[in-house]
Coordinates of C-alpha atoms in Angstrom, one line a residue:
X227 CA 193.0 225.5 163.8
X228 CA 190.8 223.0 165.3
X229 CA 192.0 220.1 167.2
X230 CA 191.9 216.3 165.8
X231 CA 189.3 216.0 169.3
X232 CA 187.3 218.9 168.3
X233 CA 186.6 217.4 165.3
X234 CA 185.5 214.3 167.0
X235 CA 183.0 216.0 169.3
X236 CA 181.5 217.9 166.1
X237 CA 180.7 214.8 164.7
X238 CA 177.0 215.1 166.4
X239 CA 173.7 214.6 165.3
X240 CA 172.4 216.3 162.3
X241 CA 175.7 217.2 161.1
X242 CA 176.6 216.2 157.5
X243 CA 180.3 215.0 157.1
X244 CA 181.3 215.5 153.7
X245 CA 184.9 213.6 152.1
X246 CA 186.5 214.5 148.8
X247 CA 188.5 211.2 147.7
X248 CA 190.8 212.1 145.3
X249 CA 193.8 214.5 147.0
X250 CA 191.2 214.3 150.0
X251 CA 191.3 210.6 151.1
X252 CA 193.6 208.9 148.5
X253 CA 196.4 210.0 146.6
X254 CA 195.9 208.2 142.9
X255 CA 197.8 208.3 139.5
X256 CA 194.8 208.5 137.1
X257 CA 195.5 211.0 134.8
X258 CA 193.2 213.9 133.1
X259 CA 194.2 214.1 129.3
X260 CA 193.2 217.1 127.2
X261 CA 192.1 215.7 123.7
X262 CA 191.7 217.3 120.2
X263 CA 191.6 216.0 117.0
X264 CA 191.5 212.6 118.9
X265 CA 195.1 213.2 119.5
X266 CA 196.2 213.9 123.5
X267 CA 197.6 216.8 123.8
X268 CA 198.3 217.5 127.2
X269 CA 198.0 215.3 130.5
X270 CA 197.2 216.3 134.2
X271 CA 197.8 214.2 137.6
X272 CA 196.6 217.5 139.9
X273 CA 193.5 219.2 140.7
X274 CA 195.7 222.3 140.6
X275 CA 196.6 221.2 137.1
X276 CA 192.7 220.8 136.2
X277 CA 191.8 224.4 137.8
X278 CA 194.3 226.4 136.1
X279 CA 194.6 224.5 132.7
X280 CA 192.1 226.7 130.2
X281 CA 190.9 224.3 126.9
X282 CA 191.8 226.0 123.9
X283 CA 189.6 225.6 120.8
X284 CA 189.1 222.5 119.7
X285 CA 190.2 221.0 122.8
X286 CA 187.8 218.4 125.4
X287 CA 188.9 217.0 128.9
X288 CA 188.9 212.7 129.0
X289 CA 188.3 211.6 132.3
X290 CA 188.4 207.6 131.0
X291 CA 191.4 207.2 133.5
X292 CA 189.1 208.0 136.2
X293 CA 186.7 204.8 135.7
X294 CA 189.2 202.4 135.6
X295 CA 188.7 200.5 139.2
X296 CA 192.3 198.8 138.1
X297 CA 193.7 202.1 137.7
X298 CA 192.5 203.5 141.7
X299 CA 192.9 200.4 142.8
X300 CA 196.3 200.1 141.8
X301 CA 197.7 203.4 142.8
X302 CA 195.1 204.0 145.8
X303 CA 197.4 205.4 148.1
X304 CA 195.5 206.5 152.0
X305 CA 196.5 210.1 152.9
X306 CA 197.0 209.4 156.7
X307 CA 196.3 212.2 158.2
X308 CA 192.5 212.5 156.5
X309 CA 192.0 208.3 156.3
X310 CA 192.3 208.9 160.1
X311 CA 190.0 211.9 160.7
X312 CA 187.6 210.4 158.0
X313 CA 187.6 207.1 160.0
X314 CA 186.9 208.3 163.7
X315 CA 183.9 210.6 162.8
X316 CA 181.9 207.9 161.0
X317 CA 183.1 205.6 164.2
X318 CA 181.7 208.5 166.5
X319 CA 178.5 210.0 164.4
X320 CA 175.5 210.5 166.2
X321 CA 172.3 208.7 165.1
X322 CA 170.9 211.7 162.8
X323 CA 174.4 212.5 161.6
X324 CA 176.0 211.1 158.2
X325 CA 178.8 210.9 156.6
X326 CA 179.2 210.9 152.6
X327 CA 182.2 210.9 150.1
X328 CA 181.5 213.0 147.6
X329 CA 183.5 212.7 144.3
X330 CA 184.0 214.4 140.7
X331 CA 184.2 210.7 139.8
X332 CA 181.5 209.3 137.4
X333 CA 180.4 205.9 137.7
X334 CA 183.1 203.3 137.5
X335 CA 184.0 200.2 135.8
X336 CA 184.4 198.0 138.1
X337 CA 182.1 199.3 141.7
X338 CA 182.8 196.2 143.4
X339 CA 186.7 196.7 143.1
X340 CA 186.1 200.3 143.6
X341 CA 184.7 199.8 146.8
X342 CA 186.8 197.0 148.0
X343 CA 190.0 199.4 147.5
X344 CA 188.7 201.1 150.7
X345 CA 187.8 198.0 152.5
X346 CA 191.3 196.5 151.6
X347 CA 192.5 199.5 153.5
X348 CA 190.6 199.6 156.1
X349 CA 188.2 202.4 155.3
X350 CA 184.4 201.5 156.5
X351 CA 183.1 202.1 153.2
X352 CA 180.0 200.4 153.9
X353 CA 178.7 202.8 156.8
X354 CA 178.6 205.3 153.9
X355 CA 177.8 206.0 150.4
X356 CA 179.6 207.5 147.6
X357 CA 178.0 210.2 145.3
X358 CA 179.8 210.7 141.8
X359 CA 179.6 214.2 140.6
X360 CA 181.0 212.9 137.3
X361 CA 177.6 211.7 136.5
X362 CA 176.3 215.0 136.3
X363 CA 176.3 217.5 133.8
X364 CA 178.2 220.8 133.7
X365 CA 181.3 221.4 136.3
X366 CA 182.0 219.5 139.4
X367 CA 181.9 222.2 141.0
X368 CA 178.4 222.9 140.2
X369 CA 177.8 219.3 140.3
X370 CA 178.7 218.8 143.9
X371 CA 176.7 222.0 144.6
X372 CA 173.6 220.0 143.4
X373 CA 173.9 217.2 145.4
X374 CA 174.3 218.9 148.2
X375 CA 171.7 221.1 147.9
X376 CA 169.2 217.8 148.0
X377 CA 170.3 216.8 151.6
X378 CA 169.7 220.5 152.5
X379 CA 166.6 220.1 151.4
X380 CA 166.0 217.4 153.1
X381 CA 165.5 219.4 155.9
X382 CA 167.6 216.5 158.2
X383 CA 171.0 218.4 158.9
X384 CA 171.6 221.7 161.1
X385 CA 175.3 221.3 160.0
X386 CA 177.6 220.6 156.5
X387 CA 181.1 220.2 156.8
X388 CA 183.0 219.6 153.8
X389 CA 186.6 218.6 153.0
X390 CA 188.0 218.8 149.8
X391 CA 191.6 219.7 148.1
X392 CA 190.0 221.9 145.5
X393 CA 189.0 225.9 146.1
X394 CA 186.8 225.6 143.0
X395 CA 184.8 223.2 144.6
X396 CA 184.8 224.8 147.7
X397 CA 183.8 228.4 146.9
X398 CA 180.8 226.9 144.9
X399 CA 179.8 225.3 148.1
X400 CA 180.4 228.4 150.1
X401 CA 177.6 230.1 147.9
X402 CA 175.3 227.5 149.5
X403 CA 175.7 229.7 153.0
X404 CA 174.1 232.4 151.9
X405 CA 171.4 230.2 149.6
X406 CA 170.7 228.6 152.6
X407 CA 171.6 230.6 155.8
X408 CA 169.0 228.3 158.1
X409 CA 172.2 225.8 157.9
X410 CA 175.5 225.9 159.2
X411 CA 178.4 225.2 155.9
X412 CA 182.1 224.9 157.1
X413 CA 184.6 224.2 154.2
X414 CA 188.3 222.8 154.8
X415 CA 190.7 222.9 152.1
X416 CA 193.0 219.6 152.0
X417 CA 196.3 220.3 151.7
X418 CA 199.2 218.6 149.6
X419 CA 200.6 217.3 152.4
X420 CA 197.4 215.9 154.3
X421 CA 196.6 219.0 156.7
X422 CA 193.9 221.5 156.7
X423 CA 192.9 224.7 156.2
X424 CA 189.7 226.6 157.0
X425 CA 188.0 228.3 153.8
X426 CA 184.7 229.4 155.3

């Protein structure tokens, strides 16, 4: 496993740094509640939860939880360990490097509240940009895929690196590699606890 200072030192030019929030960056409470009938009938806290749970007929996910900026602010809780590693590459980025959070989260609220719960603890939320996969159609998954694929496009980065606590997300990405094998992809999987491991 690569050391905290490696990570530093691959935080070079044309290199895309990519964050997760939720299980990634912050530990939250919002909850995912299966619906049907307009009745809940089952809740979720986990993105294991959301991977394995299978909707049975009749059933629909409600993310309204997740655009409550009282809600994340609230129970916004810094996982160290990634706050820190998160924190030092945008502090050391080269000039042609970038570093985005990219979230299943749609569109919030509240984005002023949103974006001062990072401030408040002492995240430099303002040297990125938050994409919200929530506000596309289909899987986040697929979702992220998609918004990736655009700075690929772009034809500005030699280098993706993505962190995220979901394998879903993660193998989705992975298919990017061999989309797009003129570009480097490295995917960490966040773990409960805060540490890593390599996917790709």
């Amino acid at each position: 496993m690569k050391s905290f200072k490696q990570y530093l030192n691959e935080a070079s030019a044309s290199t895309l740094n990519v964050f997760d929030i939720d299980e990634t960056l912050f530990k939250t409470s919002a909850t995912v509640l299966v619906v049907k009938d307009g009745e809940v009938v089952h809740k979720m806290t986990t993105q294991k939860e959301m991977d394995a749970y299978k909707l049975k007929p009749g059933e629909k996910f409600d993310f309204s939880e997740f655009r409550k900026a009282q809600t994340f602010k609230d129970s916004a809780k810094p996982i160290d360990n990634m706050f820190r590693k998160a924190k030092a590459i945008i502090a050391r980025q080269g000039e042609g490097s970038k570093t985005i959070l990219l979230t299943a989260r749609a569109d919030f609220d509240d984005k002023d509240m949103f974006l001062q719960t990072f401030r408040d603890h002492g995240f430099p939320i303002d040297k990125t940009h938050v994409y919200r996969a929530g506000n596309l159609p289909g899987s986040s998954a697929v979702a992220k895929m998609f918004i990736l694929r655009k700075f690929i496009n772009s034809g500005k980065y030699t280098k993706i690196r993505v962190w995220d606590d979901s394998p879903k997300n993660l193998t989705a990405i992975d298919k990017l590699t061999k989309m797009h094998p003129e570009i480097k992809i490295e995917t960490w999987r966040v773990l409960h606890d805060g540490s890593v491991e390599k996917h790709t």
